[in-house]
Short mmCIF file of C-alpha atoms and ligand atoms in Angstrom, two decimals:
data_model
loop_
_atom_site.label_atom_id
_atom_site.label_comp_id
_atom_site.label_asym_id
_atom_site.label_seq_id
_atom_site.Cartn_x
_atom_site.Cartn_y
_atom_site.Cartn_z
CA UNK A 1 0.00 0.00 0.00
CA UNK A 2 1.45 3.36 -1.01
CA UNK A 3 1.51 5.57 2.08
CA UNK A 4 -0.11 8.98 1.83
CA UNK A 5 2.05 12.06 2.32
CA UNK A 6 2.69 12.49 6.06
CA UNK A 7 0.81 14.81 8.35
CA UNK A 8 2.44 16.82 11.13
CA UNK A 9 0.92 16.09 14.56
CA UNK A 10 1.73 18.63 17.26
CA UNK A 11 1.97 17.27 20.78
CA UNK A 12 -0.12 20.03 22.37
CA UNK A 13 0.00 20.74 26.08
CA UNK A 14 2.51 18.18 27.39
CA UNK A 15 0.76 17.95 30.80
CA UNK A 16 -2.55 17.16 29.10
CA UNK A 17 -3.85 14.00 27.46
CA UNK A 18 -2.03 14.79 24.20
CA UNK A 19 1.02 12.54 24.59
CA UNK A 20 -0.99 9.49 25.64
CA UNK A 21 -3.68 9.84 22.97
CA UNK A 22 -1.00 10.30 20.34
CA UNK A 23 0.48 6.99 21.46
CA UNK A 24 -2.95 5.35 21.29
CA UNK A 25 -3.64 6.89 17.88
CA UNK A 26 -0.33 5.59 16.56
CA UNK A 27 -1.12 2.07 17.80
CA UNK A 28 -4.48 2.26 15.99
CA UNK A 29 -3.17 3.78 12.77
CA UNK A 30 0.34 2.38 12.35
CA UNK A 31 -0.79 -0.28 9.87
CA UNK A 32 -2.84 2.25 7.93
CA UNK A 33 -2.01 4.41 4.91
CA UNK A 34 -1.79 7.77 6.71
CA UNK A 35 1.53 8.36 8.49
CA UNK A 36 2.18 11.30 10.76
CA UNK A 37 5.28 12.88 12.20
CA UNK A 38 4.94 14.14 15.77
CA UNK A 39 6.30 17.62 16.38
CA UNK A 40 7.19 17.52 20.04
CA UNK A 41 9.39 16.05 22.72
CA UNK A 42 10.69 12.58 21.79
CA UNK A 43 11.54 11.64 25.40
CA UNK A 44 8.00 12.47 26.51
CA UNK A 45 6.62 10.44 23.60
CA UNK A 46 8.83 7.51 24.62
CA UNK A 47 7.52 7.79 28.18
CA UNK A 48 4.08 6.81 26.79
CA UNK A 49 5.37 3.26 26.32
CA UNK A 50 5.62 3.26 22.54
CA UNK A 51 8.67 2.82 20.29
CA UNK A 52 9.88 6.20 19.09
CA UNK A 53 12.19 7.13 16.23
CA UNK A 54 13.59 10.63 16.00
CA UNK A 55 13.56 11.68 12.36
CA UNK A 56 15.32 14.52 10.59
CA UNK A 57 12.48 15.37 8.20
CA UNK A 58 8.80 14.46 7.64
CA UNK A 59 9.81 12.52 4.53
CA UNK A 60 11.32 9.93 6.88
CA UNK A 61 8.01 9.35 8.68
CA UNK A 62 6.43 6.83 6.30
CA UNK A 63 9.46 4.53 6.45
CA UNK A 64 9.34 4.37 10.26
CA UNK A 65 5.59 4.64 10.91
CA UNK A 66 4.69 0.95 11.03
CA UNK A 67 7.34 0.22 13.70
CA UNK A 68 7.71 3.43 15.70
CA UNK A 69 6.25 6.86 16.34
CA UNK A 70 8.25 9.23 14.13
CA UNK A 71 9.15 12.38 16.08
CA UNK A 72 10.67 15.61 14.90
CA UNK A 73 12.29 16.12 18.26
CA UNK A 74 12.01 19.54 19.87
CA UNK A 75 12.69 18.94 23.58
CA UNK A 76 10.82 20.71 26.36
CA UNK A 77 12.75 22.96 28.74
CA UNK A 78 10.98 21.81 31.91
CA UNK A 79 9.85 18.45 33.32
CA UNK A 80 6.24 17.39 32.80
CA UNK A 81 3.77 16.47 35.54
CA UNK A 82 0.51 15.17 34.04
CA UNK A 83 -2.36 17.45 34.93
CA UNK A 84 -0.13 20.34 35.96
CA UNK A 85 0.87 22.62 33.06
CA UNK A 86 4.27 24.24 33.47
CA UNK A 87 4.58 27.88 32.36
CA UNK A 88 8.18 27.25 31.28
CA UNK A 89 6.92 24.86 28.58
CA UNK A 90 4.37 27.25 27.06
CA UNK A 91 6.84 28.64 24.54
CA UNK A 92 7.67 25.17 23.26
CA UNK A 93 3.95 24.39 22.80
CA UNK A 94 3.55 27.43 20.56
CA UNK A 95 6.82 26.69 18.75
CA UNK A 96 5.64 23.18 17.89
CA UNK A 97 2.55 24.63 16.24
CA UNK A 98 4.64 27.13 14.27
CA UNK A 99 7.05 24.40 13.16
CA UNK A 100 4.15 22.26 11.91
CA UNK A 101 2.58 25.16 10.04
CA UNK A 102 5.89 25.95 8.37
CA UNK A 103 6.27 22.32 7.31
CA UNK A 104 2.79 22.45 5.77
CA UNK A 105 3.49 25.75 4.01
CA UNK A 106 6.71 24.27 2.65
CA UNK A 107 4.84 21.23 1.33
CA UNK A 108 6.81 18.84 3.55
CA UNK A 109 3.59 17.62 5.15
CA UNK A 110 0.10 17.34 3.68
CA UNK A 111 -1.46 19.13 6.65
CA UNK A 112 -1.38 19.40 10.41
CA UNK A 113 -3.27 17.87 13.29
CA UNK A 114 -2.98 19.65 16.62
CA UNK A 115 -3.30 17.86 19.94
CA UNK A 116 -5.09 19.95 22.56
CA UNK A 117 -3.53 23.03 24.11
CA UNK A 118 -4.63 24.68 27.33
CA UNK A 119 -5.39 28.32 26.71
CA UNK A 120 -5.01 29.75 30.20
CA UNK A 121 -1.37 28.68 30.73
CA UNK A 122 -0.51 29.94 27.24
CA UNK A 123 -2.22 33.25 27.92
CA UNK A 124 -0.28 33.54 31.16
CA UNK A 125 2.92 33.09 29.16
CA UNK A 126 1.96 35.86 26.76
CA UNK A 127 0.24 33.91 23.97
CA UNK A 128 -1.89 36.57 22.36
CA UNK A 129 -4.33 34.46 20.33
CA UNK A 130 -7.66 32.96 21.45
CA UNK A 131 -6.46 29.51 20.30
CA UNK A 132 -4.93 27.44 17.50
CA UNK A 133 -7.42 28.75 14.94
CA UNK A 134 -6.40 32.40 15.12
CA UNK A 135 -2.73 31.57 15.66
CA UNK A 136 -2.55 29.40 12.54
CA UNK A 137 -4.45 32.07 10.58
CA UNK A 138 -1.80 34.59 11.59
CA UNK A 139 1.05 32.23 10.72
CA UNK A 140 -0.39 31.65 7.24
CA UNK A 141 -1.59 35.20 6.57
CA UNK A 142 1.17 35.96 4.08
CA UNK A 143 0.99 32.62 2.27
CA UNK A 144 -0.78 32.59 -1.11
CA UNK A 145 -4.35 31.32 -0.99
CA UNK A 146 -6.68 31.24 -3.99
CA UNK A 147 -9.98 31.77 -2.27
CA UNK A 148 -11.88 33.58 0.42
CA UNK A 149 -9.53 33.49 3.41
CA UNK A 150 -10.78 32.32 6.79
CA UNK A 151 -10.34 31.17 9.40
CA UNK A 152 -13.66 29.47 10.02
CA UNK A 153 -13.94 26.93 12.80
CA UNK A 154 -15.90 23.82 11.83
CA UNK A 155 -16.88 21.03 14.19
CA UNK A 156 -17.85 17.79 12.51
CA UNK A 157 -19.16 14.43 13.66
CA UNK A 158 -20.71 11.70 11.52
CA UNK A 159 -22.69 13.54 8.80
CA UNK A 160 -22.83 16.92 10.58
CA UNK A 161 -20.56 19.83 9.66
CA UNK A 162 -21.28 22.83 11.91
CA UNK A 163 -19.43 26.05 11.07
CA UNK A 164 -19.16 28.89 13.58
CA UNK A 165 -19.98 32.49 12.69
CA UNK A 166 -18.65 33.56 16.11
CA UNK A 167 -16.28 31.43 18.17
CA UNK A 168 -15.16 32.21 21.73
CA UNK A 169 -17.44 35.20 22.28
CA UNK A 170 -19.45 35.78 25.46
CA UNK A 171 -23.10 35.01 24.66
CA UNK A 172 -24.12 38.58 25.55
CA UNK A 173 -21.91 39.88 22.73
CA UNK A 174 -23.17 37.50 20.01
CA UNK A 175 -26.12 39.56 18.70
CA UNK A 176 -23.85 42.53 18.02
CA UNK A 177 -21.15 40.33 16.47
CA UNK A 178 -23.55 38.60 14.07
CA UNK A 179 -23.37 41.14 11.27
CA UNK A 180 -24.37 40.66 7.66
CA UNK A 181 -20.74 40.92 6.60
CA UNK A 182 -19.58 38.29 9.06
CA UNK A 183 -22.35 35.91 7.95
CA UNK A 184 -21.55 36.49 4.27
CA UNK A 185 -17.80 36.01 4.76
CA UNK A 186 -18.29 32.84 6.79
CA UNK A 187 -20.67 31.41 4.21
CA UNK A 188 -18.29 32.16 1.35
CA UNK A 189 -15.42 30.41 3.18
CA UNK A 190 -17.60 27.39 3.95
CA UNK A 191 -18.97 27.22 0.41
CA UNK A 192 -15.45 27.13 -1.04
CA UNK A 193 -14.17 24.71 1.60
CA UNK A 194 -16.95 22.23 0.85
CA UNK A 195 -15.71 22.18 -2.72
CA UNK A 196 -11.95 22.34 -2.04
CA UNK A 197 -11.61 20.16 1.04
CA UNK A 198 -14.63 17.87 0.80
CA UNK A 199 -15.13 17.47 -2.94
CA UNK A 200 -18.73 18.67 -2.86
CA UNK A 201 -19.41 20.23 -6.26
CA UNK A 202 -22.62 22.09 -5.33
CA UNK A 203 -22.57 22.74 -1.58
CA UNK A 204 -25.90 23.14 0.21
CA UNK A 205 -25.64 25.38 3.25
CA UNK A 206 -28.16 25.89 6.04
CA UNK A 207 -28.24 28.99 8.25
CA UNK A 208 -29.32 28.79 11.87
CA UNK A 209 -31.49 31.55 13.28
CA UNK A 210 -30.48 33.37 16.45
CA UNK A 211 -33.87 33.69 18.12
CA UNK A 212 -36.45 31.09 19.10
CA UNK A 213 -38.70 30.15 16.20
CA UNK A 214 -36.41 32.23 13.93
CA UNK A 215 -37.73 35.37 15.60
CA UNK A 216 -41.44 34.51 15.12
CA UNK A 217 -41.77 37.07 12.32
CA UNK A 218 -40.17 39.72 14.51
CA UNK A 219 -42.14 39.06 17.67
CA UNK A 220 -39.15 37.28 19.28
CA UNK A 221 -36.30 39.33 17.86
CA UNK A 222 -35.38 41.21 14.72
CA UNK A 223 -31.99 39.74 13.77
CA UNK A 224 -33.53 37.31 11.30
CA UNK A 225 -35.46 40.03 9.46
CA UNK A 226 -32.80 42.72 9.64
CA UNK A 227 -29.54 40.79 9.27
CA UNK A 228 -29.75 37.07 8.56
CA UNK A 229 -32.37 36.83 5.82
CA UNK A 230 -30.87 39.74 3.84
CA UNK A 231 -27.41 38.15 4.13
CA UNK A 232 -28.77 34.83 2.90
CA UNK A 233 -30.48 36.53 -0.03
CA UNK A 234 -27.28 38.33 -0.99
CA UNK A 235 -25.34 35.07 -0.82
CA UNK A 236 -27.83 33.32 -3.05
CA UNK A 237 -27.45 36.21 -5.45
CA UNK A 238 -23.75 35.42 -5.74
CA UNK A 239 -24.29 31.71 -6.24
CA UNK A 240 -23.99 30.39 -2.70
CA UNK A 241 -26.83 27.98 -2.00
CA UNK A 242 -27.96 28.80 1.54
CA UNK A 243 -31.29 28.71 3.35
CA UNK A 244 -32.98 31.59 5.06
CA UNK A 245 -32.42 31.51 8.85
CA UNK A 246 -33.99 28.35 10.22
CA UNK A 247 -35.17 27.67 13.81
CA UNK A 248 -32.04 26.09 15.30
CA UNK A 249 -34.01 23.40 17.13
CA UNK A 250 -35.22 22.02 13.78
CA UNK A 251 -31.81 21.78 12.10
CA UNK A 252 -30.09 18.78 13.66
CA UNK A 253 -32.38 15.76 13.49
CA UNK A 254 -31.54 13.01 11.00
CA UNK A 255 -33.81 14.17 8.17
CA UNK A 256 -32.77 17.81 8.57
CA UNK A 257 -29.07 16.96 8.39
CA UNK A 258 -29.67 15.11 5.15
CA UNK A 259 -30.84 18.39 3.63
CA UNK A 260 -27.52 20.25 3.83
CA UNK A 261 -23.77 19.73 3.56
CA UNK A 262 -22.84 22.27 6.23
CA UNK A 263 -24.74 24.47 8.64
CA UNK A 264 -23.72 27.93 9.78
CA UNK A 265 -24.21 28.30 13.54
CA UNK A 266 -24.13 31.74 15.10
CA UNK A 267 -22.34 30.95 18.35
CA UNK A 268 -20.13 28.32 19.95
CA UNK A 269 -22.59 26.08 21.78
CA UNK A 270 -25.20 26.30 18.99
CA UNK A 271 -22.68 24.22 17.02
CA UNK A 272 -20.88 22.21 19.66
CA UNK A 273 -23.91 20.87 21.54
CA UNK A 274 -25.35 19.00 18.52
CA UNK A 275 -21.91 17.86 17.34
CA UNK A 276 -20.91 16.48 20.73
CA UNK A 277 -24.37 15.02 21.27
CA UNK A 278 -24.16 13.18 17.95
CA UNK A 279 -20.72 11.75 18.69
CA UNK A 280 -18.94 13.02 21.79
CA UNK A 281 -15.93 10.80 21.28
CA UNK A 282 -15.52 11.05 17.50
CA UNK A 283 -16.03 14.76 16.81
CA UNK A 284 -13.34 16.75 15.01
CA UNK A 285 -12.45 20.44 14.90
CA UNK A 286 -11.32 21.58 11.43
CA UNK A 287 -10.16 25.02 10.38
CA UNK A 288 -11.51 26.14 6.99
CA UNK A 289 -10.29 28.84 4.66
CA UNK A 290 -6.55 28.65 5.27
CA UNK A 291 -3.62 27.76 3.00
CA UNK A 292 -3.01 24.66 5.15
CA UNK A 293 -5.24 21.75 6.18
CA UNK A 294 -5.66 21.63 9.95
CA UNK A 295 -7.74 19.46 12.22
CA UNK A 296 -7.81 18.87 15.95
CA UNK A 297 -9.69 16.72 18.45
CA UNK A 298 -12.95 18.24 19.67
CA UNK A 299 -11.88 17.92 23.31
CA UNK A 300 -9.34 19.66 25.43
CA UNK A 301 -6.37 18.79 27.58
CA UNK A 302 -8.30 16.69 30.13
CA UNK A 303 -6.07 17.69 33.02
CA UNK A 304 -8.29 15.74 35.43
CA UNK A 305 -7.42 12.44 33.71
CA UNK A 306 -4.04 13.14 32.12
CA UNK A 307 -1.48 10.42 32.75
CA UNK A 308 -4.04 7.95 34.11
CA UNK A 309 -4.29 5.88 30.93
CA UNK A 310 -8.05 6.43 30.57
CA UNK A 311 -8.14 9.13 27.90
CA UNK A 312 -9.77 8.04 24.66
CA UNK A 313 -8.07 8.61 21.31
CA UNK A 314 -11.21 8.35 19.14
CA UNK A 315 -11.35 12.07 18.39
CA UNK A 316 -7.63 12.30 17.59
CA UNK A 317 -7.89 9.25 15.33
CA UNK A 318 -10.84 10.87 13.57
CA UNK A 319 -8.88 14.13 13.26
CA UNK A 320 -5.93 12.36 11.61
CA UNK A 321 -8.29 10.51 9.27
CA UNK A 322 -10.14 13.68 8.30
CA UNK A 323 -6.95 15.68 7.76
CA UNK A 324 -5.71 13.00 5.37
CA UNK A 325 -8.98 13.05 3.46
CA UNK A 326 -9.08 16.84 3.28
CA UNK A 327 -5.47 16.94 2.09
CA UNK A 328 -6.19 14.47 -0.68
CA UNK A 329 -9.33 16.32 -1.74
CA UNK A 330 -7.40 19.61 -1.72
CA UNK A 331 -4.58 18.10 -3.70
CA UNK A 332 -7.13 17.04 -6.31
CA UNK A 333 -6.15 13.43 -5.80
CA UNK A 334 -8.51 10.52 -6.19
CA UNK A 335 -11.37 10.83 -3.73
CA UNK A 336 -10.04 7.75 -1.98
CA UNK A 337 -11.30 7.87 1.55
CA UNK A 338 -9.58 6.42 4.58
CA UNK A 339 -13.03 5.68 5.91
CA UNK A 340 -13.19 2.68 3.62
CA UNK A 341 -10.03 1.29 5.25
CA UNK A 342 -10.08 -0.70 8.42
CA UNK A 343 -7.09 -1.48 10.53
CA UNK A 344 -6.47 -2.51 14.11
CA UNK A 345 -8.38 -0.12 16.35
CA UNK A 346 -8.91 2.41 13.63
CA UNK A 347 -12.18 4.19 13.01
CA UNK A 348 -14.95 2.02 11.57
CA UNK A 349 -16.44 3.16 8.30
CA UNK A 350 -18.59 6.21 8.93
CA UNK A 351 -17.28 6.52 12.49
CA UNK A 352 -17.04 10.28 12.11
N1 LIG B 1 -8.31 21.09 20.49
C1 LIG B 1 -7.95 21.91 21.49
O1 LIG B 1 -6.85 22.46 21.53
C2 LIG B 1 -8.95 22.15 22.61
C3 LIG B 1 -10.29 21.79 22.50
C4 LIG B 1 -11.15 22.07 23.58
C5 LIG B 1 -10.66 22.69 24.74
N2 LIG B 1 -9.33 23.01 24.79
C6 LIG B 1 -8.74 23.58 26.01
O2 LIG B 1 -8.50 22.51 26.94
C7 LIG B 1 -8.53 23.04 28.28
C8 LIG B 1 -9.48 22.22 29.14
O3 LIG B 1 -10.76 22.35 28.57
P1 LIG B 1 -12.09 21.75 29.26
O4 LIG B 1 -11.78 21.33 30.66
O5 LIG B 1 -13.19 22.69 28.97
O6 LIG B 1 -12.43 20.48 28.39
P2 LIG B 1 -11.74 19.08 28.29
O7 LIG B 1 -12.19 18.49 27.02
O8 LIG B 1 -10.28 19.15 28.53
O9 LIG B 1 -12.35 18.21 29.50
C9 LIG B 1 -13.77 18.10 29.65
C10 LIG B 1 -14.10 16.71 30.21
O10 LIG B 1 -13.89 15.74 29.17
C11 LIG B 1 -12.95 14.77 29.59
N3 LIG B 1 -12.09 14.42 28.44
C12 LIG B 1 -11.41 15.29 27.67
N4 LIG B 1 -10.70 14.64 26.72
C13 LIG B 1 -10.95 13.32 26.93
C14 LIG B 1 -10.51 12.12 26.28
N5 LIG B 1 -9.68 12.16 25.22
N6 LIG B 1 -10.94 10.94 26.76
C15 LIG B 1 -11.78 10.89 27.82
N7 LIG B 1 -12.25 11.97 28.47
C16 LIG B 1 -11.83 13.18 28.02
C17 LIG B 1 -12.16 15.41 30.69
O11 LIG B 1 -11.63 14.44 31.57
C18 LIG B 1 -13.17 16.31 31.36
O12 LIG B 1 -13.90 15.58 32.32
C19 LIG B 1 -8.99 24.50 28.14
O13 LIG B 1 -7.85 25.35 28.18
C20 LIG B 1 -9.61 24.55 26.75
O14 LIG B 1 -9.53 25.83 26.16
C21 LIG B 1 -8.47 22.76 23.77
N1 LIG B 2 -12.55 24.04 19.22
C1 LIG B 2 -12.49 24.03 20.63
C2 LIG B 2 -13.74 24.59 21.21
O1 LIG B 2 -14.07 25.71 20.87
O2 LIG B 2 -14.32 23.89 22.04
C3 LIG B 2 -11.25 24.67 21.19
O3 LIG B 2 -11.49 25.87 21.81
C4 LIG B 2 -10.13 24.70 20.26
O4 LIG B 2 -9.98 25.98 19.62
P1 LIG B 2 -8.66 26.09 18.73
O5 LIG B 2 -8.71 24.95 17.75
O6 LIG B 2 -8.77 27.45 18.07
O7 LIG B 2 -7.46 25.98 19.68
#
């Protein structure tokens, strides 16, 4: 089996569940066609009880992948205690992400998968971005990109792709942030990403309303009349197939999901509740509208269970699988899907 081009997998917060779920993901995927090179601390990877091979370049990953975790070694400055993030390591966590992005921009990897980071310790160390999404957007801002530039955060599980119009905004600020321009830009990014990264020739988008019953013709709020419906009409006028704002509670049942390829949700939990309800363990966070493919597990660092050997790798496995599929779609390769492949412990067909 010809291995796919490697992905870069950043280790994330070393005191979180990242190192152990990377080890579990490698055990599940090592016989499969999608190699990855870990960007992180080789000694910490080795401490997870898996064979590790330090490699000089991502091109060496495929050769080693079936027998050892390939690591582009970038050692941490301070020791790691599971569950207790160390400020001295925050710089290395950000550096790993930057290294992986640069490898993707240079074409040395097909995309990147990022193990969870903990925001608060990074903020305390001076990290000035809300999270990976905005950081990677900044790192790729100067790179050429033939399309409407994001970033747009998408959470996906099984057949649901939920794309966020606002991300980590306090709920009280959402109505003011949901402008016609932000809705139009998000929809354009999603429309193009469905074609570029998912091979969907004629994307069908749904738009969630903000207010109960989509505002009840204005009786329960005016955002649908004044902002959302006009934005949807303008988008349809430029060839983006998108619904008028729909009552959010009617958008996520089985039959509704069959009616669209992606749904625009106006705030964080409007997207993440249905995604994590549909498949808490197999959801994936993907960043759309950037020059690089990037996915991440839908969960965080799990400090309360880190190092206990109970963290599940389902979401990371799904993130690696999806990144490989998006990279192949983006590269215009055959629409071969990893989902059709089964290997020891890997995701079953349709698991995400
Ligand atoms: N992909 C990412 O980088 C990412 C995603 C979400 C949250 N975060 C960050 O992670 C930190 C902690 O976030 P949180 O506490 O809100 O959420 P969390 O996902 O870390 O933990 C929530 C609950 O889920 C459990 N859990 C998490 N991952 C698990 C796994 N793989 N297997 C089994 N159980 C698991 C935890 O034990 C905890 O009980 C925050 O700083 C947050 O911003 C990062
Ligand atoms: N997507 C996660 C969530 O919102 O629950 C998390 O915050 C990760 O965000 P980044 O991928 O931007 O780090």
